[in-house]
PDB file of C-alpha atoms in Angstrom:
ATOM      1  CA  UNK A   1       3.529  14.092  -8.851  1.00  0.00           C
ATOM      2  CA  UNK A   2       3.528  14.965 -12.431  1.00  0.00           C
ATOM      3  CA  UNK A   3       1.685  12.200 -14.682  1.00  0.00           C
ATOM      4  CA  UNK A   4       0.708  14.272 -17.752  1.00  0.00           C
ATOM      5  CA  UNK A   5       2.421  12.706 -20.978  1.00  0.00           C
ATOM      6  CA  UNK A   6       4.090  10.456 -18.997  1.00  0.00           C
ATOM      7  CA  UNK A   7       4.312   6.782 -19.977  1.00  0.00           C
ATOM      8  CA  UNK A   8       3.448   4.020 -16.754  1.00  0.00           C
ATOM      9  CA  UNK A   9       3.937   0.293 -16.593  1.00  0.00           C
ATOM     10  CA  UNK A  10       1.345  -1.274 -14.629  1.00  0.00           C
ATOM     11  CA  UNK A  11       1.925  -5.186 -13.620  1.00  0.00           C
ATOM     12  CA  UNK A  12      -0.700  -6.839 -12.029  1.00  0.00           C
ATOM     13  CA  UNK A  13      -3.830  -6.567 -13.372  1.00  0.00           C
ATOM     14  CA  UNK A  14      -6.101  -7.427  -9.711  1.00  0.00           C
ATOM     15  CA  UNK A  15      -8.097  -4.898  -8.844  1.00  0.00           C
ATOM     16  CA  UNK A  16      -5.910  -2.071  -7.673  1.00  0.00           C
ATOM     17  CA  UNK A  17      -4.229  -2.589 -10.901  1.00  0.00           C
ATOM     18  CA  UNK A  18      -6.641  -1.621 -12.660  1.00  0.00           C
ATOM     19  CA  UNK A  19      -8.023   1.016 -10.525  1.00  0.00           C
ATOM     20  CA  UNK A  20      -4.727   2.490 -10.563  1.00  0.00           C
ATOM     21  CA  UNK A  21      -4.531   2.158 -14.575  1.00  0.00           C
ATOM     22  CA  UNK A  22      -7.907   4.431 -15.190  1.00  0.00           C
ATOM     23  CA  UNK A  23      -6.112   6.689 -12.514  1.00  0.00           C
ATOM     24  CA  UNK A  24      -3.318   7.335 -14.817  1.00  0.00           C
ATOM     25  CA  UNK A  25      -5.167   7.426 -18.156  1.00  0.00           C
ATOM     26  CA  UNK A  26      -7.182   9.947 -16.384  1.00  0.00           C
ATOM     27  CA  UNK A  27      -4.478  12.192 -15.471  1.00  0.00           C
ATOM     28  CA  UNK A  28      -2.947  12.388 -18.966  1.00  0.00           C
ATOM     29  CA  UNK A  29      -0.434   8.982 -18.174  1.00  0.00           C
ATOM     30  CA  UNK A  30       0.171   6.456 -20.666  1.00  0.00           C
ATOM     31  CA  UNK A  31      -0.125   3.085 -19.965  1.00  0.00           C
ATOM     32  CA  UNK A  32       1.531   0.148 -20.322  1.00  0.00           C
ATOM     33  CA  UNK A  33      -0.567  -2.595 -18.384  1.00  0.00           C
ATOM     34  CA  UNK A  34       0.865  -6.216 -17.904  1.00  0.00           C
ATOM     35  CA  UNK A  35      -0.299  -9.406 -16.252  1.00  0.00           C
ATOM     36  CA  UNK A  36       1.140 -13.130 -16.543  1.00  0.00           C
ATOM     37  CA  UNK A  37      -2.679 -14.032 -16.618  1.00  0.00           C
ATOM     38  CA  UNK A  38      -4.008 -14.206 -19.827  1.00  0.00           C
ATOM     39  CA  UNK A  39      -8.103 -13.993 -18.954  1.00  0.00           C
ATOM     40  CA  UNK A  40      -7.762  -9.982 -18.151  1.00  0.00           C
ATOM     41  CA  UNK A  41     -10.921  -8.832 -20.050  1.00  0.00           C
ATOM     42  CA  UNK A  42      -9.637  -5.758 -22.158  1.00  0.00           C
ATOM     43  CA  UNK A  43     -12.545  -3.829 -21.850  1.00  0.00           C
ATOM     44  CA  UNK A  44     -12.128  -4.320 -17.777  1.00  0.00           C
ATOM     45  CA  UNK A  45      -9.119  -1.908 -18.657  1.00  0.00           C
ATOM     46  CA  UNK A  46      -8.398   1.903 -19.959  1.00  0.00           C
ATOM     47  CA  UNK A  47      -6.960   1.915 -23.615  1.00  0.00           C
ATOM     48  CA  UNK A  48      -3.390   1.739 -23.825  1.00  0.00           C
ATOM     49  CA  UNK A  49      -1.074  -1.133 -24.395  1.00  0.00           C
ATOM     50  CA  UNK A  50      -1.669  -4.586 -23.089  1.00  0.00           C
ATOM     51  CA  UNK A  51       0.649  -7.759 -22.480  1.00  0.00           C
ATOM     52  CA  UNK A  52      -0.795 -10.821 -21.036  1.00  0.00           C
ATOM     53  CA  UNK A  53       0.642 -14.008 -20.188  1.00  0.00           C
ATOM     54  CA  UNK A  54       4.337 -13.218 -20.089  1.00  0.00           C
ATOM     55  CA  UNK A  55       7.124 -10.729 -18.929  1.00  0.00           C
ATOM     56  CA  UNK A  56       9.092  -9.093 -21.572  1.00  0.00           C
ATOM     57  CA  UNK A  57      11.698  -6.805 -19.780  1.00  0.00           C
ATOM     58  CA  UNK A  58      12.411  -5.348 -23.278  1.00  0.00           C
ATOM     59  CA  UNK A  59       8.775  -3.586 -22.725  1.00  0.00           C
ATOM     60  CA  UNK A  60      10.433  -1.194 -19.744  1.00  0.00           C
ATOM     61  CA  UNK A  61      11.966   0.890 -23.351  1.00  0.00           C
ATOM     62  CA  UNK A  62      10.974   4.596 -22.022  1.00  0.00           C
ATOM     63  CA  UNK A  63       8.794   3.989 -19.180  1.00  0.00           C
ATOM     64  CA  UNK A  64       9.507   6.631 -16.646  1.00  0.00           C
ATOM     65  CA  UNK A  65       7.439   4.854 -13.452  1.00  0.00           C
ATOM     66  CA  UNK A  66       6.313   1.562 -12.451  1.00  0.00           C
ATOM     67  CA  UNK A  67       3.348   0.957 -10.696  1.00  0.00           C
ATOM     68  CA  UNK A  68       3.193  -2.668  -9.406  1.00  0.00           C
ATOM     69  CA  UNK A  69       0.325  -4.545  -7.960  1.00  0.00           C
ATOM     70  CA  UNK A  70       0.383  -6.087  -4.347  1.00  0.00           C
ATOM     71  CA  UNK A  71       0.915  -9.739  -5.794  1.00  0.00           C
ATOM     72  CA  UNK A  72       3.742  -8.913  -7.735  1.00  0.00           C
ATOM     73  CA  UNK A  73       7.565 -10.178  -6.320  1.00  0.00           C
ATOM     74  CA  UNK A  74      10.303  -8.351  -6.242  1.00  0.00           C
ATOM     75  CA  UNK A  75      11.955 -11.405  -7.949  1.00  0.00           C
ATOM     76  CA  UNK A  76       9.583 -11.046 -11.089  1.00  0.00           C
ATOM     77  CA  UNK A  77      11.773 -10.211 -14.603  1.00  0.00           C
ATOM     78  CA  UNK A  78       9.828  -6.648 -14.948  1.00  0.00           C
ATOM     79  CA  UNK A  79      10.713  -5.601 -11.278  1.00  0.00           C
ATOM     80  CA  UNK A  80      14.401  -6.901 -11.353  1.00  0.00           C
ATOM     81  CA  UNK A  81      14.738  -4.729 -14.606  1.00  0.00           C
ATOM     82  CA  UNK A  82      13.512  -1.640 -13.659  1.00  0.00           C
ATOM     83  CA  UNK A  83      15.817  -1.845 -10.696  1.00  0.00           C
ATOM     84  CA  UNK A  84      18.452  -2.538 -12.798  1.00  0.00           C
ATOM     85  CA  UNK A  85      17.044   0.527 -15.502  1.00  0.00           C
ATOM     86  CA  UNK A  86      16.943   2.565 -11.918  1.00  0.00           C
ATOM     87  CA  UNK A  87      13.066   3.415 -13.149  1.00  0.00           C
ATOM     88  CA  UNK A  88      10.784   4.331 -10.069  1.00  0.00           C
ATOM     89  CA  UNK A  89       8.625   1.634  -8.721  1.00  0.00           C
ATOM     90  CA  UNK A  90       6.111   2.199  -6.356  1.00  0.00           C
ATOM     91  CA  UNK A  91       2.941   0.307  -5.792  1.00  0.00           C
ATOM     92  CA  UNK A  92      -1.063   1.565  -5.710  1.00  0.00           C
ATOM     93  CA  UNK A  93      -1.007   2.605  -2.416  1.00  0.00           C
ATOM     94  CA  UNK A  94       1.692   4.993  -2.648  1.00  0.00           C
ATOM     95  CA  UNK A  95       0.491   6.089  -5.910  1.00  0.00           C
ATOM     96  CA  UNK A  96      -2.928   7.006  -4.177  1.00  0.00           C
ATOM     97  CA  UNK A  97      -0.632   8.925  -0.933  1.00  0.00           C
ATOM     98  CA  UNK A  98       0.146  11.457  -3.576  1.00  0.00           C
ATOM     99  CA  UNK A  99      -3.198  12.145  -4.602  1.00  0.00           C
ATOM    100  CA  UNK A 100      -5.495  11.406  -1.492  1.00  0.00           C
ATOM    101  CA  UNK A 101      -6.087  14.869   0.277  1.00  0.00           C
ATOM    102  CA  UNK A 102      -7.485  13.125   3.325  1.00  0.00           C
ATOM    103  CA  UNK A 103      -5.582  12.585   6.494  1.00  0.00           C
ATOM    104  CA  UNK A 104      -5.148   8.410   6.755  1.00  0.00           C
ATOM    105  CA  UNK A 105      -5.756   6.058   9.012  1.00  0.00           C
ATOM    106  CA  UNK A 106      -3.520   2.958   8.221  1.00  0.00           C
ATOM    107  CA  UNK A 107      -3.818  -0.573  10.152  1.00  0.00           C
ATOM    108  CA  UNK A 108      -1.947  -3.885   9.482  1.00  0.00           C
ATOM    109  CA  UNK A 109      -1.582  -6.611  11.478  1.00  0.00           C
ATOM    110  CA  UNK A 110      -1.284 -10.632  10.316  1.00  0.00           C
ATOM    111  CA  UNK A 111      -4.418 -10.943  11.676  1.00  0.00           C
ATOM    112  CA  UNK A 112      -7.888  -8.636  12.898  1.00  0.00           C
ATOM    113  CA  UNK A 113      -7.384  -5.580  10.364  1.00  0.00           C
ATOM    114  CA  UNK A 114     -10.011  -6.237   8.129  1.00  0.00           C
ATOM    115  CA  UNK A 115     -12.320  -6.172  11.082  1.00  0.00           C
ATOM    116  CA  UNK A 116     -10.437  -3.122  12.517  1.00  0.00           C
ATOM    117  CA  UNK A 117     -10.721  -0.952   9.449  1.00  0.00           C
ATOM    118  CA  UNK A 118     -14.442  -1.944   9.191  1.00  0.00           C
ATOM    119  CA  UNK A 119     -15.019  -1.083  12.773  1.00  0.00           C
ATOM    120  CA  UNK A 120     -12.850   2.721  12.421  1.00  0.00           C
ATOM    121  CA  UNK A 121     -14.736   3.592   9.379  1.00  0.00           C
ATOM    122  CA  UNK A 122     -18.211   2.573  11.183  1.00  0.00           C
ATOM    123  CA  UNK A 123     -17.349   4.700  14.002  1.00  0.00           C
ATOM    124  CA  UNK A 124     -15.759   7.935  12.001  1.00  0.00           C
ATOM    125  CA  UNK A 125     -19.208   7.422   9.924  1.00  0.00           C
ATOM    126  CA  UNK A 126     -21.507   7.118  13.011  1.00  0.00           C
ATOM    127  CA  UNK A 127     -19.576  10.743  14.098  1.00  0.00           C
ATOM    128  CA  UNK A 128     -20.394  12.095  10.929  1.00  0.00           C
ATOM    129  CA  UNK A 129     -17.319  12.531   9.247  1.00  0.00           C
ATOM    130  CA  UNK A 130     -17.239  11.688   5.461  1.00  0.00           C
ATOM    131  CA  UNK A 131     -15.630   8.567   5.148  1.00  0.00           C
ATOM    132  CA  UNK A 132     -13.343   6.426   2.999  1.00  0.00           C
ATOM    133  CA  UNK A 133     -13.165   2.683   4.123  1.00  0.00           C
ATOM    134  CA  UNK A 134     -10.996   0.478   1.448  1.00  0.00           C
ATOM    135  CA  UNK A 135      -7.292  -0.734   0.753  1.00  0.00           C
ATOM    136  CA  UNK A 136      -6.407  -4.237   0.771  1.00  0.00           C
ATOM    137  CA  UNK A 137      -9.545  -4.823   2.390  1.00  0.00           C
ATOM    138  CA  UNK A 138     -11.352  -3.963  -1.150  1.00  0.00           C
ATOM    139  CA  UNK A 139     -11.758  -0.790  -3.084  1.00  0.00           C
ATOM    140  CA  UNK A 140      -8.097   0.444  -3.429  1.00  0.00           C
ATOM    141  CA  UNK A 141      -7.126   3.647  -1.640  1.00  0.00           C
ATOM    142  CA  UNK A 142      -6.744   5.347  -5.118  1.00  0.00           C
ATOM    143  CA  UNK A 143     -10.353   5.270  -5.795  1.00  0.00           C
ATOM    144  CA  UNK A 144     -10.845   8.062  -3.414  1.00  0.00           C
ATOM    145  CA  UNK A 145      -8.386  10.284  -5.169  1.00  0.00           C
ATOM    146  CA  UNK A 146     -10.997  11.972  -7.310  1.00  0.00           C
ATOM    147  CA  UNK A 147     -13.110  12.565  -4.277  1.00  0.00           C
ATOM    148  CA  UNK A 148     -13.358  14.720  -1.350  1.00  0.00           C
ATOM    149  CA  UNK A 149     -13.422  12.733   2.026  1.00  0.00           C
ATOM    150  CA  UNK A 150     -12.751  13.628   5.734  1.00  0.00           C
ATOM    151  CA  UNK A 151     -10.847  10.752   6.673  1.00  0.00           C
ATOM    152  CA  UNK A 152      -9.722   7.804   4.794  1.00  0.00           C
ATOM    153  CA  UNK A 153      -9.249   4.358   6.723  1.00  0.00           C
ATOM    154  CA  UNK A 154      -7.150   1.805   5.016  1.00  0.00           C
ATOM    155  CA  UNK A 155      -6.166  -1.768   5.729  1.00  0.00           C
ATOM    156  CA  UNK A 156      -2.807  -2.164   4.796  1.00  0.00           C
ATOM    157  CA  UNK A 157      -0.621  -5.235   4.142  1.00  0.00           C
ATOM    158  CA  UNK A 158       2.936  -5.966   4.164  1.00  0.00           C
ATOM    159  CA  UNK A 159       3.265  -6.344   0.474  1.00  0.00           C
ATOM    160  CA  UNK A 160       1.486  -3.228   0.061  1.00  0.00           C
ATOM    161  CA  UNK A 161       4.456  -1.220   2.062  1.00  0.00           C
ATOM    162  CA  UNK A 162       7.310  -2.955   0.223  1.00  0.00           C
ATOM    163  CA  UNK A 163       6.519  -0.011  -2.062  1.00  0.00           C
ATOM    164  CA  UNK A 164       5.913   2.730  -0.119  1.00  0.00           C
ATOM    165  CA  UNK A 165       7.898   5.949  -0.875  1.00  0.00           C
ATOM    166  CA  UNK A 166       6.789   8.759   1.155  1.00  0.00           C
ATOM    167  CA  UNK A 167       3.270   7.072   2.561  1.00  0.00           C
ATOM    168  CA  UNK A 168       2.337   8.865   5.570  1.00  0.00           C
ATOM    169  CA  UNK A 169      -0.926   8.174   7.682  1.00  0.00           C
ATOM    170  CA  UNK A 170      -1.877  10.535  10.190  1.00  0.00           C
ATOM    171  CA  UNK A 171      -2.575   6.861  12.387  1.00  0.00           C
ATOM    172  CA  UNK A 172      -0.862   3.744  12.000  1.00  0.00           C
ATOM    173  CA  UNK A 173      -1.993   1.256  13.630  1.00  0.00           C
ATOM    174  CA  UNK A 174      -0.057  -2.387  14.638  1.00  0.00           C
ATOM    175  CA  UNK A 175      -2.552  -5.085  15.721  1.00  0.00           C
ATOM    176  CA  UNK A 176      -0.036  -7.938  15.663  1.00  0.00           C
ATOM    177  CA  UNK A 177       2.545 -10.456  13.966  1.00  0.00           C
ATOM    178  CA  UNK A 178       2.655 -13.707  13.537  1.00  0.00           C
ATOM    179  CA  UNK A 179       4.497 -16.267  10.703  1.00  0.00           C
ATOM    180  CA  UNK A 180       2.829 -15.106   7.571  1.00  0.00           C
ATOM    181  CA  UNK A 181       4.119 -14.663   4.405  1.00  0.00           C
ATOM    182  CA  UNK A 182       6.725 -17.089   4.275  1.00  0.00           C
ATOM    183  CA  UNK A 183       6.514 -17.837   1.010  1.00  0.00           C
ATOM    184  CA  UNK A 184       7.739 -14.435   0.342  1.00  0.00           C
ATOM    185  CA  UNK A 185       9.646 -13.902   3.327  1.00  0.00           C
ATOM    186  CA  UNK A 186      13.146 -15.874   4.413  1.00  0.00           C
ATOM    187  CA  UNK A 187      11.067 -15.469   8.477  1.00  0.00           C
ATOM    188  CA  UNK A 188       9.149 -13.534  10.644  1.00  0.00           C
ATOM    189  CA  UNK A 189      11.707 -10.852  11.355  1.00  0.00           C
ATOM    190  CA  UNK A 190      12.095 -10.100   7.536  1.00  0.00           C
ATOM    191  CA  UNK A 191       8.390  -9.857   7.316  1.00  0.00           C
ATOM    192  CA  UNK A 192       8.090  -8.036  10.507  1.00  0.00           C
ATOM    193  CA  UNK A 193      10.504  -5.203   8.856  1.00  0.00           C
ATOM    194  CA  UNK A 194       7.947  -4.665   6.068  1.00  0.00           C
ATOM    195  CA  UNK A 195       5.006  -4.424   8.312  1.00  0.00           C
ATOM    196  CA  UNK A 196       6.854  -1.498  10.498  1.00  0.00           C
ATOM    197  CA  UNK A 197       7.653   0.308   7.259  1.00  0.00           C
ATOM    198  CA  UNK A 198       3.876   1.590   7.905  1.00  0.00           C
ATOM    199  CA  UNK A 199       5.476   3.845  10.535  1.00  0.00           C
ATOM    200  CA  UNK A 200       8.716   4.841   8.060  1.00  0.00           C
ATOM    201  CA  UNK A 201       7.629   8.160   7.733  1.00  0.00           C
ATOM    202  CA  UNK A 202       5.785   9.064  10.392  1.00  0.00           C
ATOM    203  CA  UNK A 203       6.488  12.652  12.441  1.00  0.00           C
ATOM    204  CA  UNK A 204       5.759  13.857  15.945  1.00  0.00           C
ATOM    205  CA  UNK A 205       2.461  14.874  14.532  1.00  0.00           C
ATOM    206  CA  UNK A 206       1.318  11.426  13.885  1.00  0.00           C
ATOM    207  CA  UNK A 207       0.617   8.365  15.728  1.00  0.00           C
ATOM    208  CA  UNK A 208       1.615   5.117  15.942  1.00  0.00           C
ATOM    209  CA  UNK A 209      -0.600   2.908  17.237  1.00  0.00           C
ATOM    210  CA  UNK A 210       0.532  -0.490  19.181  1.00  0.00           C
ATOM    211  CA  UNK A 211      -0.360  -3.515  20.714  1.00  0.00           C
ATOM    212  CA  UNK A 212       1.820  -4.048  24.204  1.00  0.00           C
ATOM    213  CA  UNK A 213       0.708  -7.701  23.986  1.00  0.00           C
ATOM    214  CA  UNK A 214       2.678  -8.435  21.463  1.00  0.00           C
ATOM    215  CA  UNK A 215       6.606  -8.100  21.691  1.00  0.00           C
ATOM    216  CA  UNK A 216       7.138  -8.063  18.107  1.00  0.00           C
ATOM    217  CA  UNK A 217       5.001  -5.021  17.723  1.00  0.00           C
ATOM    218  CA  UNK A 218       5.769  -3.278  21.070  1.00  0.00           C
ATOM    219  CA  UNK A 219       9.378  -3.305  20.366  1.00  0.00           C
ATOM    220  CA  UNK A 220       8.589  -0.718  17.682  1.00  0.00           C
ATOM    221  CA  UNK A 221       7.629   1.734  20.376  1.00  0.00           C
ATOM    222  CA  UNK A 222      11.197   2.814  20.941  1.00  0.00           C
ATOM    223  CA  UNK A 223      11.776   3.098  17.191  1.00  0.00           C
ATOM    224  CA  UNK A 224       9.344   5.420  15.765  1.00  0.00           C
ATOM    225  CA  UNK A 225       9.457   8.854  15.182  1.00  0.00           C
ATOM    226  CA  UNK A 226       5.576   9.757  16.039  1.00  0.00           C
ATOM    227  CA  UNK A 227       3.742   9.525  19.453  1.00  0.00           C
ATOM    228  CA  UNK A 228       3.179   6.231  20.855  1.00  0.00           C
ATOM    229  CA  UNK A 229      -0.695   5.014  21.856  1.00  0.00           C
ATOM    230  CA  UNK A 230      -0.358   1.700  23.154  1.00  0.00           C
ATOM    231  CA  UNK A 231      -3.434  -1.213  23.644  1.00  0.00           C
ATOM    232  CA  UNK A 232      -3.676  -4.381  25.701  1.00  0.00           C
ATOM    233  CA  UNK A 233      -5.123  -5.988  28.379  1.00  0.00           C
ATOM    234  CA  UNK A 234      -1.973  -5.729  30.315  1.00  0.00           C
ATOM    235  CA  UNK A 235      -1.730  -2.010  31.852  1.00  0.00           C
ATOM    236  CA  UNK A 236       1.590  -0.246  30.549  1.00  0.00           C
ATOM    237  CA  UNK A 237       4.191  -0.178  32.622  1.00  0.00           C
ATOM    238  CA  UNK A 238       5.090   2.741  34.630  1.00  0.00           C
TER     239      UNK A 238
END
């Protein structure tokens, strides 16, 4: 991905917002950084332009990609028009995919995958591989794009993968679903669709990870495209 002289709307100014926005300004982007907040401390941010407090679709005039934070619904005015203006929107985590040389390790789940990704990234550490342990659970995956790592292990939530593009961990891992979310989701099978876009892109190469205790995540065994490891206390059937 090409981000030299280009010009990038980030909305959401949370932390992977702004991780994302030194990111661009870094590599040569533009920026054009927005959040309905109006406490962002500007020197919390690279320079470029800065809108706080409202959303002015008029501000999409020549932006060529939209990076959107987590928090931000596809319902907001900004998002709605740069469907509409048919302007790329992806979100930090794919925006660190394209960047991160390290093979990923990717786990969502309503519930356990803060302690999951802890645990993985003790355990790759402990084997002595150099290790990147962050996502939603706190430092943003793109903070490792300037860096050299063995593995990355990311915690990954559903709002994170409604803007995936091409994200592809080697591992994705499924710990399990329950109603979540539903102030963002119309129910648990709508919500359920955005966790499984983890495995989207997956090959034979990869894995997908998955908990046979839970029907909502085993189903997804007979849907992906990569191998299938499988957890419980219940031994698989044969």
């Amino acid at each position: 991905m090409e981000l030299k002289d280009k010009r990038v709307m980030i909305i959401g100014l949370g932390v992977s917002g702004r991780e994302a926005a030194h990111f661009l300004v870094s590599r040569g982007a533009t920026v054009v950084m927005t959040d309905r907040r109006t406490d962002v401390a500007r020197e919390r941010v690279p320079p470029g332009e800065l809108h706080l407090g409202a959303e002015d679709p008029a501000w999409l005039t020549g932006i060529d990609l939209v990076v959107a934070s987590p928090g931000v619904p596809p319902t907001s005015p900004l998002m709605r028009q740069a469907a509409a203006l048919r302007i790329p929107v992806i979100g930090e985590l794919e925006l660190a995919y394209r960047f991160v040389d390290a093979p990923i390790v990717a786990v969502t789940g309503t519930n356990g995958k803060s302690t999951v990704t802890v645990l993985l990234g003790t355990i790759f550490r402990a084997a002595g591989r150099k290790t990147f342990t962050g996502g939603n659970l706190g430092t943003p995956l793109i903070a490792a794009a300037n860096a050299s790592y063995d593995v990355a292990v990311v915690e990954v939530s559903s709002y994170q993968l409604e803007t995936i593009e091409r994200f592809k961990p080697a591992v994705a891992i499924h710990l399990n679903l329950t109603d979540d979310h539903l102030d963002r989701y119309s129910n648990l099978a709508e919500y359920g669709r955005a966790k499984a876009r983890i495995f989207e892109n997956q090959t034979q190469g990869d894995w997908a990870v998955l908990n046979r205790e839970d029907p909502e995540v085993w189903k997804l065994a007979h849907t992906v495209s990569s191998r299938v490891f499988s957890f419980g206390l219940t031994p698989p059937a044969r």
